[in-house]
Amino acid sequence: MKKNNRKVAMILGLCAAFGAGSATAGLQAFELENTEQPQCGYKDAGEKVIVPAKYYSCGGFSEGMARVAIMKMGMVKGYDGGEDYEDYLYWQGYINETGKLVIPVEHQAPMTGGYYIDFRDFQEGMVAAYKDGKYGYMNKSGKMTIPYLYQSAGDFNDGLAVVSKDDKFGAIDKTGKTVVPFKFNWLDDYSEGLARYNTSTLGDEDSKTGFVDTTGKTVIAAKWDEAMEFSEGLSAVKIGDYRSGKWGVIDKTGKVIVSPKYDMAYIEPMGDAVDVDGGRYENGKLDVYNLNTKGANAYDEGYDSITRYTLDHQGKVLSKKTYTDWSEIDQERYPQNDQ
């Protein structure tokens, strides 16, 4: 439910085959090579196959459960009263830490936005489940504890899940009770007790973003053109449009810690990726970026180098480094991708 792309999505292509393995469970997902469709299963630490490679997608373990999925043809309901049509459907179930299938692979994972599959993992003992165009929630035994009522459904955080119905967003508790009224055009999942909300419909260029607490009360007015969720008590926020806007940092009271002056607070998704890279404090640090222009050698985007600034909680620059392009930054952040 992130406006900066949902982090619950599993991306199509090879990376849809399996999620990260779990050191906690002792089982690691593996994928068969040179197969027409992804086929994955799980091995133990001794490389013994515990779950045969018979699934399309194998997730990492979350709260002792890992999602497994298959793909098969089926009928899809036509949008807004249109005709039904045949297409690939994705179905998920869950194994436990021993590799036993404890929830059958019979829960649909819908295709969202036409390019990613809405696979789900357990969080706070619950997981969103989908059926006939609606979402509900089930527990680790596979029992539906909250019925299929919602157009969209986020993960539980701090006992609350953001859901929508009748094109309005609100939040429910684990009993299904409405805690935050359905009055928002868009509401994000909660993070550190606050959730982003938006003043207009998703995609409206004139919309503004603010934050509400767990009762739905506005604690930071919607004045930002873009904002990241809170992490370590701080949020990166933006003033201005896509090309010329500047990023800064605020705290949970809305106080400006870093005045908006940086071009970017995260690395934009590449390829089939659906979530931004960065934009959140980790271990007391946040990376932000400025695009540098020297003129004749500038790329089509209007810059010829990128400077990364690493900030602390007070906005002090701990270090900075200049790169020729984003691929150089990517190689430094993820050297394993070049192996």
PDB file of C-alpha atoms in Angstrom, residues 133-324:
ATOM      1  CA  GLY A 133     -11.873  -9.181  -5.603  1.00  0.00           C
ATOM      2  CA  LYS A 134     -11.855  -8.703  -1.824  1.00  0.00           C
ATOM      3  CA  TYR A 135      -9.275  -9.038   0.962  1.00  0.00           C
ATOM      4  CA  GLY A 136      -9.590 -10.453   4.459  1.00  0.00           C
ATOM      5  CA  TYR A 137      -7.131 -11.855   7.013  1.00  0.00           C
ATOM      6  CA  MET A 138      -6.253 -15.330   8.243  1.00  0.00           C
ATOM      7  CA  ASN A 139      -4.159 -16.651  11.125  1.00  0.00           C
ATOM      8  CA  LYS A 140      -1.354 -19.228  11.089  1.00  0.00           C
ATOM      9  CA  SER A 141      -3.786 -22.125  11.156  1.00  0.00           C
ATOM     10  CA  GLY A 142      -5.361 -20.860   7.946  1.00  0.00           C
ATOM     11  CA  LYS A 143      -8.577 -19.709   9.661  1.00  0.00           C
ATOM     12  CA  MET A 144     -10.155 -16.552   8.258  1.00  0.00           C
ATOM     13  CA  THR A 145     -10.437 -14.335  11.331  1.00  0.00           C
ATOM     14  CA  ILE A 146     -11.472 -11.223   9.384  1.00  0.00           C
ATOM     15  CA  PRO A 147     -13.797 -11.877   6.412  1.00  0.00           C
ATOM     16  CA  TYR A 148     -13.277 -10.808   2.796  1.00  0.00           C
ATOM     17  CA  LEU A 149     -14.573  -7.238   2.967  1.00  0.00           C
ATOM     18  CA  TYR A 150     -11.895  -4.900   1.657  1.00  0.00           C
ATOM     19  CA  GLN A 151     -10.748  -3.535  -1.694  1.00  0.00           C
ATOM     20  CA  SER A 152      -7.159  -3.426  -0.471  1.00  0.00           C
ATOM     21  CA  ALA A 153      -5.385  -4.585   2.664  1.00  0.00           C
ATOM     22  CA  GLY A 154      -2.013  -3.770   4.185  1.00  0.00           C
ATOM     23  CA  ASP A 155       0.101  -5.699   6.669  1.00  0.00           C
ATOM     24  CA  PHE A 156      -0.470  -5.433  10.410  1.00  0.00           C
ATOM     25  CA  ASN A 157       1.868  -3.024  12.188  1.00  0.00           C
ATOM     26  CA  ASP A 158       1.481  -2.129  15.867  1.00  0.00           C
ATOM     27  CA  GLY A 159      -1.822  -4.021  15.893  1.00  0.00           C
ATOM     28  CA  LEU A 160      -3.338  -2.060  12.996  1.00  0.00           C
ATOM     29  CA  ALA A 161      -3.806  -2.772   9.300  1.00  0.00           C
ATOM     30  CA  VAL A 162      -4.699  -0.137   6.718  1.00  0.00           C
ATOM     31  CA  VAL A 163      -7.582  -1.273   4.488  1.00  0.00           C
ATOM     32  CA  SER A 164      -9.952   0.315   2.003  1.00  0.00           C
ATOM     33  CA  LYS A 165     -13.588  -0.054   1.010  1.00  0.00           C
ATOM     34  CA  ASP A 166     -15.893   2.085  -1.090  1.00  0.00           C
ATOM     35  CA  ASP A 167     -12.751   3.859  -2.353  1.00  0.00           C
ATOM     36  CA  LYS A 168     -11.855   5.222   1.094  1.00  0.00           C
ATOM     37  CA  PHE A 169      -9.027   4.170   3.419  1.00  0.00           C
ATOM     38  CA  GLY A 170      -9.072   3.532   7.154  1.00  0.00           C
ATOM     39  CA  ALA A 171      -7.523   1.083   9.636  1.00  0.00           C
ATOM     40  CA  ILE A 172      -8.762  -1.941  11.574  1.00  0.00           C
ATOM     41  CA  ASP A 173      -7.494  -3.905  14.561  1.00  0.00           C
ATOM     42  CA  LYS A 174      -7.019  -7.690  14.694  1.00  0.00           C
ATOM     43  CA  THR A 175     -10.678  -8.261  15.541  1.00  0.00           C
ATOM     44  CA  GLY A 176     -11.733  -6.383  12.406  1.00  0.00           C
ATOM     45  CA  LYS A 177     -12.950  -3.381  14.405  1.00  0.00           C
ATOM     46  CA  THR A 178     -12.594  -0.035  12.623  1.00  0.00           C
ATOM     47  CA  VAL A 179     -10.085   2.065  14.549  1.00  0.00           C
ATOM     48  CA  VAL A 180      -9.352   4.768  11.976  1.00  0.00           C
ATOM     49  CA  PRO A 181     -12.479   5.890  10.070  1.00  0.00           C
ATOM     50  CA  PHE A 182     -12.741   5.296   6.328  1.00  0.00           C
ATOM     51  CA  LYS A 183     -12.285   8.917   5.327  1.00  0.00           C
ATOM     52  CA  PHE A 184      -8.948   9.085   3.517  1.00  0.00           C
ATOM     53  CA  ASN A 185      -8.397   9.068  -0.242  1.00  0.00           C
ATOM     54  CA  TRP A 186      -5.108   7.279   0.421  1.00  0.00           C
ATOM     55  CA  LEU A 187      -3.505   6.004   3.620  1.00  0.00           C
ATOM     56  CA  ASP A 188      -0.215   4.166   3.967  1.00  0.00           C
ATOM     57  CA  ASP A 189       0.729   1.322   6.284  1.00  0.00           C
ATOM     58  CA  TYR A 190       1.698   2.473   9.780  1.00  0.00           C
ATOM     59  CA  SER A 191       5.371   2.876  10.618  1.00  0.00           C
ATOM     60  CA  GLU A 192       6.492   3.883  14.109  1.00  0.00           C
ATOM     61  CA  GLY A 193       2.934   4.842  15.025  1.00  0.00           C
ATOM     62  CA  LEU A 194       2.329   7.188  12.093  1.00  0.00           C
ATOM     63  CA  ALA A 195       0.888   6.696   8.619  1.00  0.00           C
ATOM     64  CA  ARG A 196       1.142   8.870   5.541  1.00  0.00           C
ATOM     65  CA  TYR A 197      -2.125  10.224   4.163  1.00  0.00           C
ATOM     66  CA  ASN A 198      -2.869  12.123   0.990  1.00  0.00           C
ATOM     67  CA  THR A 199      -5.234  14.997   0.278  1.00  0.00           C
ATOM     68  CA  SER A 200      -6.257  13.778  -3.136  1.00  0.00           C
ATOM     69  CA  THR A 201      -6.544  10.644  -5.199  1.00  0.00           C
ATOM     70  CA  LEU A 202      -3.475   8.601  -5.997  1.00  0.00           C
ATOM     71  CA  GLY A 203      -1.593  10.046  -8.953  1.00  0.00           C
ATOM     72  CA  ASP A 204      -3.007  13.584  -8.676  1.00  0.00           C
ATOM     73  CA  GLU A 205      -0.099  15.957  -9.261  1.00  0.00           C
ATOM     74  CA  ASP A 206      -1.591  18.565  -6.931  1.00  0.00           C
ATOM     75  CA  SER A 207      -1.939  16.225  -3.967  1.00  0.00           C
ATOM     76  CA  LYS A 208      -0.095  16.793  -0.690  1.00  0.00           C
ATOM     77  CA  THR A 209       1.089  14.321   1.943  1.00  0.00           C
ATOM     78  CA  GLY A 210       0.943  14.460   5.741  1.00  0.00           C
ATOM     79  CA  PHE A 211       0.818  12.031   8.673  1.00  0.00           C
ATOM     80  CA  VAL A 212      -1.880  10.746  11.039  1.00  0.00           C
ATOM     81  CA  ASP A 213      -1.599   8.834  14.299  1.00  0.00           C
ATOM     82  CA  THR A 214      -3.210   5.511  15.193  1.00  0.00           C
ATOM     83  CA  THR A 215      -6.570   7.189  15.877  1.00  0.00           C
ATOM     84  CA  GLY A 216      -6.623   8.937  12.511  1.00  0.00           C
ATOM     85  CA  LYS A 217      -5.801  12.333  14.011  1.00  0.00           C
ATOM     86  CA  THR A 218      -3.623  14.555  11.849  1.00  0.00           C
ATOM     87  CA  VAL A 219      -0.300  15.165  13.587  1.00  0.00           C
ATOM     88  CA  ILE A 220       1.626  16.530  10.588  1.00  0.00           C
ATOM     89  CA  ALA A 221      -0.378  18.595   8.131  1.00  0.00           C
ATOM     90  CA  ALA A 222      -0.436  17.625   4.450  1.00  0.00           C
ATOM     91  CA  LYS A 223       2.027  20.169   3.079  1.00  0.00           C
ATOM     92  CA  TRP A 224       4.643  17.921   1.473  1.00  0.00           C
ATOM     93  CA  ASP A 225       4.688  16.972  -2.189  1.00  0.00           C
ATOM     94  CA  GLU A 226       6.241  13.630  -1.298  1.00  0.00           C
ATOM     95  CA  ALA A 227       7.240  11.924   1.944  1.00  0.00           C
ATOM     96  CA  MET A 228       8.792   8.659   3.037  1.00  0.00           C
ATOM     97  CA  GLU A 229       7.471   6.677   5.990  1.00  0.00           C
ATOM     98  CA  PHE A 230       9.081   7.335   9.382  1.00  0.00           C
ATOM     99  CA  SER A 231      12.230   5.437  10.288  1.00  0.00           C
ATOM    100  CA  GLU A 232      14.219   5.963  13.479  1.00  0.00           C
ATOM    101  CA  GLY A 233      11.882   8.861  14.328  1.00  0.00           C
ATOM    102  CA  LEU A 234      12.535  10.799  11.115  1.00  0.00           C
ATOM    103  CA  SER A 235      11.037  11.123   7.635  1.00  0.00           C
ATOM    104  CA  ALA A 236      12.505  12.358   4.355  1.00  0.00           C
ATOM    105  CA  VAL A 237      10.101  14.894   2.802  1.00  0.00           C
ATOM    106  CA  LYS A 238      10.002  16.797  -0.468  1.00  0.00           C
ATOM    107  CA  ILE A 239       8.850  20.237  -1.601  1.00  0.00           C
ATOM    108  CA  GLY A 240       8.373  20.831  -5.318  1.00  0.00           C
ATOM    109  CA  ASP A 241       7.677  18.835  -8.458  1.00  0.00           C
ATOM    110  CA  TYR A 242       9.303  15.662  -9.766  1.00  0.00           C
ATOM    111  CA  ARG A 243      12.196  17.338 -11.571  1.00  0.00           C
ATOM    112  CA  SER A 244      12.966  20.424  -9.504  1.00  0.00           C
ATOM    113  CA  GLY A 245      11.745  19.470  -6.030  1.00  0.00           C
ATOM    114  CA  LYS A 246      14.088  19.300  -3.032  1.00  0.00           C
ATOM    115  CA  TRP A 247      14.252  16.859  -0.120  1.00  0.00           C
ATOM    116  CA  GLY A 248      14.784  17.480   3.564  1.00  0.00           C
ATOM    117  CA  VAL A 249      14.035  15.717   6.871  1.00  0.00           C
ATOM    118  CA  ILE A 250      11.386  16.220   9.575  1.00  0.00           C
ATOM    119  CA  ASP A 251      10.768  14.676  12.988  1.00  0.00           C
ATOM    120  CA  LYS A 252       7.502  13.262  14.359  1.00  0.00           C
ATOM    121  CA  THR A 253       6.253  16.691  15.418  1.00  0.00           C
ATOM    122  CA  GLY A 254       6.724  18.022  11.904  1.00  0.00           C
ATOM    123  CA  LYS A 255       9.756  20.059  12.891  1.00  0.00           C
ATOM    124  CA  VAL A 256      12.183  20.524  10.009  1.00  0.00           C
ATOM    125  CA  ILE A 257      15.525  18.944  10.882  1.00  0.00           C
ATOM    126  CA  VAL A 258      17.080  19.346   7.432  1.00  0.00           C
ATOM    127  CA  SER A 259      15.778  22.088   5.156  1.00  0.00           C
ATOM    128  CA  PRO A 260      14.820  20.780   1.705  1.00  0.00           C
ATOM    129  CA  LYS A 261      17.987  21.118  -0.402  1.00  0.00           C
ATOM    130  CA  TYR A 262      18.804  17.689  -1.829  1.00  0.00           C
ATOM    131  CA  ASP A 263      17.699  16.470  -5.259  1.00  0.00           C
ATOM    132  CA  MET A 264      16.903  12.899  -4.263  1.00  0.00           C
ATOM    133  CA  ALA A 265      16.358  10.956  -1.051  1.00  0.00           C
ATOM    134  CA  TYR A 266      16.276   7.502  -2.629  1.00  0.00           C
ATOM    135  CA  ILE A 267      17.323   5.629  -5.747  1.00  0.00           C
ATOM    136  CA  GLU A 268      14.445   5.106  -8.146  1.00  0.00           C
ATOM    137  CA  PRO A 269      13.370   1.575  -9.108  1.00  0.00           C
ATOM    138  CA  MET A 270      15.120  -0.016 -12.071  1.00  0.00           C
ATOM    139  CA  GLY A 271      13.796  -2.690 -14.409  1.00  0.00           C
ATOM    140  CA  ASP A 272      10.937  -4.643 -12.825  1.00  0.00           C
ATOM    141  CA  ALA A 273      11.649  -3.322  -9.319  1.00  0.00           C
ATOM    142  CA  VAL A 274       8.604  -1.894  -7.542  1.00  0.00           C
ATOM    143  CA  ASP A 275      10.131  -0.348  -4.439  1.00  0.00           C
ATOM    144  CA  VAL A 276      12.579   2.493  -4.091  1.00  0.00           C
ATOM    145  CA  ASP A 277      16.091   1.873  -2.769  1.00  0.00           C
ATOM    146  CA  GLY A 278      16.832   3.872   0.362  1.00  0.00           C
ATOM    147  CA  GLY A 279      14.961   6.909   1.598  1.00  0.00           C
ATOM    148  CA  ARG A 280      14.838   5.585   5.155  1.00  0.00           C
ATOM    149  CA  TYR A 281      17.208   5.908   8.097  1.00  0.00           C
ATOM    150  CA  GLU A 282      19.170   2.767   8.908  1.00  0.00           C
ATOM    151  CA  ASN A 283      21.637   2.520  11.794  1.00  0.00           C
ATOM    152  CA  GLY A 284      21.453   6.270  12.315  1.00  0.00           C
ATOM    153  CA  LYS A 285      22.228   7.179   8.704  1.00  0.00           C
ATOM    154  CA  LEU A 286      20.363   8.398   5.613  1.00  0.00           C
ATOM    155  CA  ASP A 287      21.813   8.721   2.108  1.00  0.00           C
ATOM    156  CA  VAL A 288      20.630  11.645  -0.033  1.00  0.00           C
ATOM    157  CA  TYR A 289      21.832  12.758  -3.455  1.00  0.00           C
ATOM    158  CA  ASN A 290      22.519  15.857  -5.528  1.00  0.00           C
ATOM    159  CA  LEU A 291      22.726  15.828  -9.321  1.00  0.00           C
ATOM    160  CA  ASN A 292      25.667  17.896 -10.549  1.00  0.00           C
ATOM    161  CA  THR A 293      25.761  19.735 -13.867  1.00  0.00           C
ATOM    162  CA  LYS A 294      28.912  21.034 -15.540  1.00  0.00           C
ATOM    163  CA  GLY A 295      27.372  21.843 -18.889  1.00  0.00           C
ATOM    164  CA  ALA A 296      28.599  20.330 -22.150  1.00  0.00           C
ATOM    165  CA  ASN A 297      29.104  16.811 -20.830  1.00  0.00           C
ATOM    166  CA  ALA A 298      25.751  16.573 -19.074  1.00  0.00           C
ATOM    167  CA  TYR A 299      23.594  13.528 -19.757  1.00  0.00           C
ATOM    168  CA  ASP A 300      20.141  13.829 -21.305  1.00  0.00           C
ATOM    169  CA  GLU A 301      18.782  13.994 -17.761  1.00  0.00           C
ATOM    170  CA  GLY A 302      20.699  17.237 -17.277  1.00  0.00           C
ATOM    171  CA  TYR A 303      23.549  16.139 -14.998  1.00  0.00           C
ATOM    172  CA  ASP A 304      26.963  14.563 -15.393  1.00  0.00           C
ATOM    173  CA  SER A 305      27.728  13.334 -11.888  1.00  0.00           C
ATOM    174  CA  ILE A 306      26.003  12.444  -8.636  1.00  0.00           C
ATOM    175  CA  THR A 307      27.125  13.319  -5.106  1.00  0.00           C
ATOM    176  CA  ARG A 308      25.935  11.159  -2.251  1.00  0.00           C
ATOM    177  CA  TYR A 309      25.689  12.741   1.206  1.00  0.00           C
ATOM    178  CA  THR A 310      25.344  10.524   4.278  1.00  0.00           C
ATOM    179  CA  LEU A 311      23.426  12.333   7.046  1.00  0.00           C
ATOM    180  CA  ASP A 312      23.050  11.595  10.757  1.00  0.00           C
ATOM    181  CA  HIS A 313      19.902  12.166  12.827  1.00  0.00           C
ATOM    182  CA  GLN A 314      20.701  15.861  13.193  1.00  0.00           C
ATOM    183  CA  GLY A 315      21.238  16.303   9.457  1.00  0.00           C
ATOM    184  CA  LYS A 316      24.993  16.620   9.797  1.00  0.00           C
ATOM    185  CA  VAL A 317      26.905  15.380   6.755  1.00  0.00           C
ATOM    186  CA  LEU A 318      29.000  12.451   7.927  1.00  0.00           C
ATOM    187  CA  SER A 319      30.547  11.768   4.518  1.00  0.00           C
ATOM    188  CA  LYS A 320      30.120  12.528   0.841  1.00  0.00           C
ATOM    189  CA  LYS A 321      31.247  10.909  -2.373  1.00  0.00           C
ATOM    190  CA  THR A 322      30.793  11.730  -6.061  1.00  0.00           C
ATOM    191  CA  TYR A 323      29.967   9.151  -8.755  1.00  0.00           C
ATOM    192  CA  THR A 324      29.780   9.326 -12.533  1.00  0.00           C
TER     193      THR A 324
END
